[in-house]
C-alpha positions as MATLAB code, in Angstrom:
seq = 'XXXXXXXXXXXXXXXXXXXXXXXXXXXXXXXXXXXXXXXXXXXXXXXXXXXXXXXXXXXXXXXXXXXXXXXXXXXXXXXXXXXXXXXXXXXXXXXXXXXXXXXXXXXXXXXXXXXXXXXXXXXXXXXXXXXXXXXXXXXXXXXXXXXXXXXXXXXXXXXXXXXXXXXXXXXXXXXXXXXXXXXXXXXXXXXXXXXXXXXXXXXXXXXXXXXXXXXXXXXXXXXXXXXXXXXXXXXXXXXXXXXXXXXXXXXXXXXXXXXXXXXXXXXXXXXXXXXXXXXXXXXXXXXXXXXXXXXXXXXXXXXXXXXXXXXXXXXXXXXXXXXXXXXXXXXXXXXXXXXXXXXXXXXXXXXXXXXXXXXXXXXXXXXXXXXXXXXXXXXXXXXXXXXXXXXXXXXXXXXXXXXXXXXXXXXXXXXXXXXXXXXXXXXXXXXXXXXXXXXXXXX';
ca = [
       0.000    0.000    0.000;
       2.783    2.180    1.181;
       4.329    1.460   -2.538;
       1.162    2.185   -4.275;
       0.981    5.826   -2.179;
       4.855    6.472   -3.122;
       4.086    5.524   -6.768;
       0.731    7.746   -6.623;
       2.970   10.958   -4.944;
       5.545   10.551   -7.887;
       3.464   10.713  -10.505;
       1.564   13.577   -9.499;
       4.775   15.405   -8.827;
       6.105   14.345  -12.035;
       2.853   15.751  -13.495;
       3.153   19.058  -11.984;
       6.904   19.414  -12.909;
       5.827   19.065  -16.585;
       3.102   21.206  -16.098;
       5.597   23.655  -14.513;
       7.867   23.448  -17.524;
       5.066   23.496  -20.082;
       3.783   27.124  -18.202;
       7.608   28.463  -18.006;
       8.287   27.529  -22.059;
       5.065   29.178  -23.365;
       5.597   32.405  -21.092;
       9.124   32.023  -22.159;
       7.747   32.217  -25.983;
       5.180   34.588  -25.466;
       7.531   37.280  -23.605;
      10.205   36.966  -26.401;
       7.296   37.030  -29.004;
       6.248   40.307  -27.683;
       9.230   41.923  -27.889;
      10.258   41.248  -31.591;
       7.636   43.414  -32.499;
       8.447   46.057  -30.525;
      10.170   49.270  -31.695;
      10.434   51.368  -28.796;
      12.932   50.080  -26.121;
      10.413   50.625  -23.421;
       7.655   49.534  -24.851;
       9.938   46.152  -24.956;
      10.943   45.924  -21.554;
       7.053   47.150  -20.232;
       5.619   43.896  -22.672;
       8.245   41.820  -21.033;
       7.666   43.031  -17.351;
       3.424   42.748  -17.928;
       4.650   39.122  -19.425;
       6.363   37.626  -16.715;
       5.588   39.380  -13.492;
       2.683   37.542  -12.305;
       4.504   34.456  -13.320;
       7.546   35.201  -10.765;
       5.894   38.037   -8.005;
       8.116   40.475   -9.466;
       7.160   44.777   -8.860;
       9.769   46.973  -10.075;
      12.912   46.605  -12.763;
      15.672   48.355  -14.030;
      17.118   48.978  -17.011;
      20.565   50.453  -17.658;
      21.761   51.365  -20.893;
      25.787   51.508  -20.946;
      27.032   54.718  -22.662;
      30.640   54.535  -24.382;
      31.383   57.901  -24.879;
      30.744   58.648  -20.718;
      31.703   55.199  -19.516;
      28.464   55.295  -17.513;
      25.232   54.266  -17.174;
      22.043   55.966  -17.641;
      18.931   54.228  -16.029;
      16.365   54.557  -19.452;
      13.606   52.165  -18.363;
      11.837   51.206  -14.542;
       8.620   50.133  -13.300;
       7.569   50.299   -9.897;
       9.592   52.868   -8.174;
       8.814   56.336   -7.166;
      10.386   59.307   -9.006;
      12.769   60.546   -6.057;
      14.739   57.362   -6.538;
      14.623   57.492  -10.377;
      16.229   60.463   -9.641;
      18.990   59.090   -7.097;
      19.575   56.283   -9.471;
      19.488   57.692  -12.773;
      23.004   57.748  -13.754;
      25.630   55.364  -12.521;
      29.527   54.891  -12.629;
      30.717   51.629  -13.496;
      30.951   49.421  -10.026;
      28.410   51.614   -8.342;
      25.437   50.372   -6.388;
      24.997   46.474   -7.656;
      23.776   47.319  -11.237;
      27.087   49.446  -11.856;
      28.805   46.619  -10.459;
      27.119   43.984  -12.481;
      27.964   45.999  -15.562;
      31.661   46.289  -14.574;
      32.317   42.891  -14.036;
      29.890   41.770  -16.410;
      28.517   39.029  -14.595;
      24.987   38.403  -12.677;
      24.338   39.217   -9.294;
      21.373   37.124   -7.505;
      20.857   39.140   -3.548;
      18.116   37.329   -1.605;
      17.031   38.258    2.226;
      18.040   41.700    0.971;
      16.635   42.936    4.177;
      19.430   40.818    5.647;
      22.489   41.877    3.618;
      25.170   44.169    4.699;
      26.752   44.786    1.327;
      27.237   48.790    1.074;
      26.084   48.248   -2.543;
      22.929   46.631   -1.487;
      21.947   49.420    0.674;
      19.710   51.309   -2.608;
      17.611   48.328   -3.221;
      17.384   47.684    0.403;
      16.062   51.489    0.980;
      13.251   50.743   -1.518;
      11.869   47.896    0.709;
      12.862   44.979   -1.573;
      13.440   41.135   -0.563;
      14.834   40.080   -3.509;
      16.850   41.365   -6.319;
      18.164   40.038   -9.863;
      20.852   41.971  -11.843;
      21.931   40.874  -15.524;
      24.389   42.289  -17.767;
      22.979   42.892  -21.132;
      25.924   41.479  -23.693;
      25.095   41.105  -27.515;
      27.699   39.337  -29.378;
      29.998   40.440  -26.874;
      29.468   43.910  -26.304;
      27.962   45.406  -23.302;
      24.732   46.883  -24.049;
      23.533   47.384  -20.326;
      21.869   45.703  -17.087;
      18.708   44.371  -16.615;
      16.960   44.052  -13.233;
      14.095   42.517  -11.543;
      12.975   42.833   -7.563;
      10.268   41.774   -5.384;
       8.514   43.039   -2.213;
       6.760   39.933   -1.823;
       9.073   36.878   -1.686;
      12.802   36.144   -0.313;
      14.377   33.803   -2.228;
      13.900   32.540   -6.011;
      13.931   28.982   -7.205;
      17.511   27.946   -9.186;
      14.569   27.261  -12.397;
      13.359   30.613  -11.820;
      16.990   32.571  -12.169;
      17.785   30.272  -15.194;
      14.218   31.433  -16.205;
      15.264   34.810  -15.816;
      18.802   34.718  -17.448;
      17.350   33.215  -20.339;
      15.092   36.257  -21.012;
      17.525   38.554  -20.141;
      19.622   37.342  -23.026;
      16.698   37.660  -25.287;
      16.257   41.329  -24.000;
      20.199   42.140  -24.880;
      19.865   40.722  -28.137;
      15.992   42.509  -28.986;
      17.544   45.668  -27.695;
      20.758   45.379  -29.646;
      19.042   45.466  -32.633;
      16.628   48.123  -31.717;
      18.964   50.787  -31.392;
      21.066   49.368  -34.429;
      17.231   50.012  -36.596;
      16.640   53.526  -34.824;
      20.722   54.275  -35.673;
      20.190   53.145  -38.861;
      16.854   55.635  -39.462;
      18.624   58.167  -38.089;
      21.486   57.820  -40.475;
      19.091   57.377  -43.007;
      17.256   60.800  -42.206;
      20.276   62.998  -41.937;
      21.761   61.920  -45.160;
      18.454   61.520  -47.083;
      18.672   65.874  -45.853;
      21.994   66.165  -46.524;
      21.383   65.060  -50.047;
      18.240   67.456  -50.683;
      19.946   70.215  -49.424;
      22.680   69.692  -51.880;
      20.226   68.978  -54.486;
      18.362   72.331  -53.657;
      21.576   73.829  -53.620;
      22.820   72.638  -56.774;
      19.733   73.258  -58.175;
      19.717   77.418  -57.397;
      22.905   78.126  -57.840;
      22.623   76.272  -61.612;
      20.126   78.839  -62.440;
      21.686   81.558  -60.755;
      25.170   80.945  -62.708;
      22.988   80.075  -66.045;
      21.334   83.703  -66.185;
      24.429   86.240  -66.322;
      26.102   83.285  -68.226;
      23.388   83.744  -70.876;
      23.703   87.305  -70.927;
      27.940   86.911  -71.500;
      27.272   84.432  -74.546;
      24.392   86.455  -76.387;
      26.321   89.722  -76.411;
      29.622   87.343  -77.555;
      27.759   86.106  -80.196;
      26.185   89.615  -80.911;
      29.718   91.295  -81.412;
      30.890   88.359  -83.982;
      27.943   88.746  -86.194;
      27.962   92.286  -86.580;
      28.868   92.829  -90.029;
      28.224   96.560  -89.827;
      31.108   96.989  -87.103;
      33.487   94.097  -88.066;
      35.924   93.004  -85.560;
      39.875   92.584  -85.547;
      41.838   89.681  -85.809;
      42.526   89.838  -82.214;
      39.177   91.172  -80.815;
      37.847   87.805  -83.073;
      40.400   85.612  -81.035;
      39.208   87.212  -77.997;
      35.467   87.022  -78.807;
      35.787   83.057  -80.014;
      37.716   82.244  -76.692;
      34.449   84.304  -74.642;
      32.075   82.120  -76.602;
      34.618   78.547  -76.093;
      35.016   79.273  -73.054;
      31.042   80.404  -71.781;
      29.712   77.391  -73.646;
      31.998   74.755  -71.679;
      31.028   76.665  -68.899;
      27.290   76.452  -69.483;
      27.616   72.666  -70.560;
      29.299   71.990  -66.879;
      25.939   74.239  -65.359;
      24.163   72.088  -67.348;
      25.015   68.805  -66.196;
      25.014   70.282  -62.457;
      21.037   70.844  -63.026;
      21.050   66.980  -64.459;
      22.948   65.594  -60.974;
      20.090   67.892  -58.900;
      17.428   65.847  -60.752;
      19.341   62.444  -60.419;
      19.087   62.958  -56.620;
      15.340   64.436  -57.056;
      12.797   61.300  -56.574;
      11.325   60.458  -59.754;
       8.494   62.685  -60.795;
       4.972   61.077  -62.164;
       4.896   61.446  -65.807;
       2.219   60.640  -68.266;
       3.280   58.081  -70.500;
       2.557   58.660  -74.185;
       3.446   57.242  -77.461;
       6.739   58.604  -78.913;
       7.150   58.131  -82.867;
      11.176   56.260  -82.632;
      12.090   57.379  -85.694;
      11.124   61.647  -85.349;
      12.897   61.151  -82.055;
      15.673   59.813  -83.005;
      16.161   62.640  -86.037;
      15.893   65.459  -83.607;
      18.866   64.027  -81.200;
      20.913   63.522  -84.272;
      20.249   67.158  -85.145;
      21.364   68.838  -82.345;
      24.448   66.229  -81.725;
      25.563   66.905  -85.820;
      28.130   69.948  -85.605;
      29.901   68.604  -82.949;
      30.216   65.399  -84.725;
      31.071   67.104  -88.142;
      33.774   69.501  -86.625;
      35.675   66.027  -85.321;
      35.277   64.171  -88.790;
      32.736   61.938  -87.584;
      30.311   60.344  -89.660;
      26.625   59.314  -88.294;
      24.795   56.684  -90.017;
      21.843   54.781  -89.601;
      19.309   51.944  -90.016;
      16.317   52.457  -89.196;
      13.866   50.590  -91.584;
      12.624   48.426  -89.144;
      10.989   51.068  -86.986;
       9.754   53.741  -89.499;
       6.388   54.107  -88.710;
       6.482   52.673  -85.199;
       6.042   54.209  -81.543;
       7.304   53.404  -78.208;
       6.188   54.282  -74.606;
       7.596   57.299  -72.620;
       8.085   60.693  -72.001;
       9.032   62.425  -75.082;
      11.577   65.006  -73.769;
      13.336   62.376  -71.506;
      13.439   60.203  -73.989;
      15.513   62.618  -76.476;
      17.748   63.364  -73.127;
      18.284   59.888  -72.384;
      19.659   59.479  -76.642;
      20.940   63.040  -76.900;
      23.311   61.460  -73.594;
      24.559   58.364  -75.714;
      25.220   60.534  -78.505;
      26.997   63.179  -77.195;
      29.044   60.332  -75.098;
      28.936   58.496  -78.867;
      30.739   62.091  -79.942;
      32.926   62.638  -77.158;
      34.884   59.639  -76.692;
      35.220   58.648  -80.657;
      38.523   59.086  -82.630;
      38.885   62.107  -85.257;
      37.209   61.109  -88.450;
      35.482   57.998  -86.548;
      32.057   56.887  -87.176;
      28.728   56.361  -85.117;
      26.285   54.109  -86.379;
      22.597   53.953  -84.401;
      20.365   51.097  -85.552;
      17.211   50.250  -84.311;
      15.224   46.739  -84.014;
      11.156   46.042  -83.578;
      10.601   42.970  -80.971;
       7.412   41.909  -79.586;
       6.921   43.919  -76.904;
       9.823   46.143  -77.021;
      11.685   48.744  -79.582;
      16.259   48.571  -78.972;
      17.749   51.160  -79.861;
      22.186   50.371  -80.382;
      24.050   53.268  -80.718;
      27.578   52.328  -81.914;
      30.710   54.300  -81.970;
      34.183   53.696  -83.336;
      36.035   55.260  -79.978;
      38.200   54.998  -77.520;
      36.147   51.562  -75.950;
      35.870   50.771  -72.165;
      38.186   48.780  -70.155;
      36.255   45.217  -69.461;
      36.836   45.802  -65.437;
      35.096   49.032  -65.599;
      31.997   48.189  -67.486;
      30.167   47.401  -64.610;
      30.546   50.851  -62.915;
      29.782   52.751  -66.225;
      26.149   53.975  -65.308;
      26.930   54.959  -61.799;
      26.563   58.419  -60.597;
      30.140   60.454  -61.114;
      32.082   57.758  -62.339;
      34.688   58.272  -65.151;
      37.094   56.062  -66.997;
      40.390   55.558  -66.020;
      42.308   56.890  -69.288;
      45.681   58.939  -68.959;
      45.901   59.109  -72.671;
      42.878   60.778  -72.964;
      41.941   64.692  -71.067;
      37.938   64.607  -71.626;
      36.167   67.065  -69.417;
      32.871   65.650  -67.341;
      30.805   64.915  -64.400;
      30.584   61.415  -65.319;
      26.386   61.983  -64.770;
      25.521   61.703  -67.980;
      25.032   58.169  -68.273;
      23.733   57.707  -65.162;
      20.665   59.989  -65.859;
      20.392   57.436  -68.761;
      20.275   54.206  -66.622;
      17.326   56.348  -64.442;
      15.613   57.959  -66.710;
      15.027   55.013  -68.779;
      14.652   53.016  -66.014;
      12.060   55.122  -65.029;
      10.087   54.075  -68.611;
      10.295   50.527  -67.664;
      12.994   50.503  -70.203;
      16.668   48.968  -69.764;
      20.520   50.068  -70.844;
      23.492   48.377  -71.025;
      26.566   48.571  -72.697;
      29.123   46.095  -74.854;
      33.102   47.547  -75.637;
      36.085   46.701  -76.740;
      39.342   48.116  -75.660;
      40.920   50.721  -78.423;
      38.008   49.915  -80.731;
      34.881   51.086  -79.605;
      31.637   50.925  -77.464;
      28.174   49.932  -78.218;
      25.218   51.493  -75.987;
      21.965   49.986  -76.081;
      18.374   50.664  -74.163;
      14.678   49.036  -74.389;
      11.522   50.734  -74.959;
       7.932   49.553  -74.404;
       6.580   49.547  -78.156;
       3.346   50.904  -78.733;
       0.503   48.202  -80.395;
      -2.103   49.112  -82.638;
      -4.595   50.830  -79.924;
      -6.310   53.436  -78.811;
      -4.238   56.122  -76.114;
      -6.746   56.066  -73.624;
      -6.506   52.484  -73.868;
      -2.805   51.783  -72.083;
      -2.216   49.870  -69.354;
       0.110   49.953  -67.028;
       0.876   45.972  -67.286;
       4.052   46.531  -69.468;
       6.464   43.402  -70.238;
       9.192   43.484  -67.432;
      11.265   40.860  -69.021;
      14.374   42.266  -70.618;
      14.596   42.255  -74.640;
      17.211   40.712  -76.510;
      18.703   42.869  -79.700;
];
């Protein structure tokens, strides 16, 4: 009988210990659940606190974050205590009180009958009528992050299960709270630059226009003075006006291409889509981009049957900035009496436009930098003046028209530029959807 009572008494007790553990794992999940989600650090700690303090009789904790720069700590969460000791307690040195000493030596500190201890770091805790205390370090992959405390005014002692209980969570705190301020760092960083970077674009953007104006003014008086033909100049004043006029029109290029990297940064504006005939387009670029071409030798010549009366998607003066770009580029970097050949070629969905030149080419290990922002090629043989935007506003822009670039080149022979635009089907404006092709066209 005896035996039967024993066996009786051990199961039941075996049944309450799993019960025990079964309670202690799902608080365990549920606390650490709660603070994932968290942003605010003490909304994280007051979720965990609400979480567990029935479960253990706890009433008050502390949290202490460690501050590198001061080499202290700063209390920046508590529950349960009244605002005169916040105050007393609100910044610690490193080995004060039992929290400063817990971050110090960076190791736990369990004080039980605390009405019994002597300790002269005990003495705070002991003032605010506790019987127990619990102090944890707060490390994250090694680094201190703070201390995290928990006290009662109702109980002693706590169980070994219940301090393991505790350190567990307490290393789930460091880590939550380690990333925490690592995502409100990281905003902040965000913010600051993302205001940096408009205020330089605003800047860029004013000063553009400020410099463009009297600029203006300098170039239409220059070119005034060499087309008068009823008060011819000199030689010289010629040489001098020609050098004005040179000289103005590099500098309004450069203005130019500062008012392109202020809309690079600018976030990309809503635009209407609307067809675009290719060919018309096309023309116009090659019109403007023709005396610069025929005072280096260079030839331009095209193929273009297999667009002639088509249209593509986008916005018709971005579209002529994102070609007038490759040809100018097409321009720039050729040889003397060189040749640039643009051919175009009708796909299912989409319209590519190549743009081939017979210059300098592109070294292979910089291809894959050549649309970003300010990046020029490496060339001491060659003294071409830029911003290295250009092609970047191409890469955007036609981004933008859920079109693609890329580029092909050979060293000392030449580079071939290429983008994709949406072609236009047999149909009605008003009739365009939005569900463009996304996949990329071959040529």
């Amino acid at each position: 009988m005896n035996e039967l009572i024993k066996h009786f008494t051990s199961k039941k007790s075996s049944e309450e210990t799993m019960e025990e553990k079964y309670k202690k794992l799902l608080l365990l999940y549920k606390s650490l659940s709660h603070m994932i989600y968290k942003e605010d650090p003490k909304d994280v700690l007051d979720s965990l606190f609400q979480a567990i303090s029935d479960y253990l009789d706890l009433d008050i904790y502390f949290n202490y974050i460690f501050d590198e720069a001061t080499g202290k700590l700063h209390l920046m969460n508590s529950y349960g205590i009244d605002e005169n000791s916040v105050k007393e307690a609100e910044c610690l040195e490193l080995g004060e009180f039992v929290c400063g000493t817990v971050a110090e030596e960076q190791e736990r500190c369990i004080v039980q009958h605390v009405d019994e201890s002597l300790d002269e770091k005990v003495q705070f805790i002991k003032g605010l009528g506790l019987k127990s205390y619990v102090c944890h370090p707060l490390m994250a992959y090694g680094k201190l992050i703070g201390t995290l405390s928990f006290g009662s005014f109702r109980r002693s002692t706590f169980s070994p299960e219940e301090i393991e209980f505790i350190y567990t969570i307490c290393n789930g705190v460091a880590i939550t709270l380690d990333r925490t301020f690592l995502i409100r760092d990281l905003k902040k960083s965000k913010e600051e630059a993302e205001k940096a970077n408009r205020i330089k674009t605003e800047f860029l953007s004013m000063m553009s226009h400020e410099f463009r104006t009297p600029l203006n003014s300098i170039l239409g008086f220059a070119q005034i003075l060499e087309d008068d033909l009823e008060a011819p100049l000199s030689s010289m004043q010629e040489k001098r006006v020609k050098r004005i006029l040179t000289s103005g029109r590099q500098l309004l290029k450069l203005i130019n291409e500062m008012l392109d990297i202020a809309r690079y940064d600018a976030p990309p504006a809503k635009r209407f889509m609307e067809p675009v005939m290719i060919v018309a387009m096309i023309r116009k670029c090659v019109d403007r981009i023709k005396p610069d071409a025929e005072a280096k030798g260079i030839s331009i010549t095209h193929d273009l049957t297999d667009v002639m009366e088509e249209s593509v998607w986008g916005v018709s003066i971005r579209l002529e900035q994102v070609v007038g770009n490759l040809l100018v580029n097409a321009v720039k970097y050729n040889k003397w009496g060189g040749n640039i050949h643009i051919k175009c070629r009708r796909h299912t969905e989409t319209v590519v436009l190549i743009i081939k030149d017979t210059g300098i080419g592109i070294p292979a290990d910089e291809l894959e930098h050549i649309f970003t922002p300010f990046y020029r090629i490496h060339n001491e043989e060659t003294n071409i003046e830029g911003t290295g935007i250009g092609l970047a506003i191409v890469k955007k822009l036609i981004n933008e028209m859920d079109g693609e670039a890329g580029v092909e080149s050979v060293l000392g022979e030449g580079s071939t530029f290429w983008i994709t635009m949406k072609l236009v089907h047999d149909r009605k404006v008003d009739e365009r959807s939005d569900e463009y092709n996304q996949s990329p066209a071959g040529r």
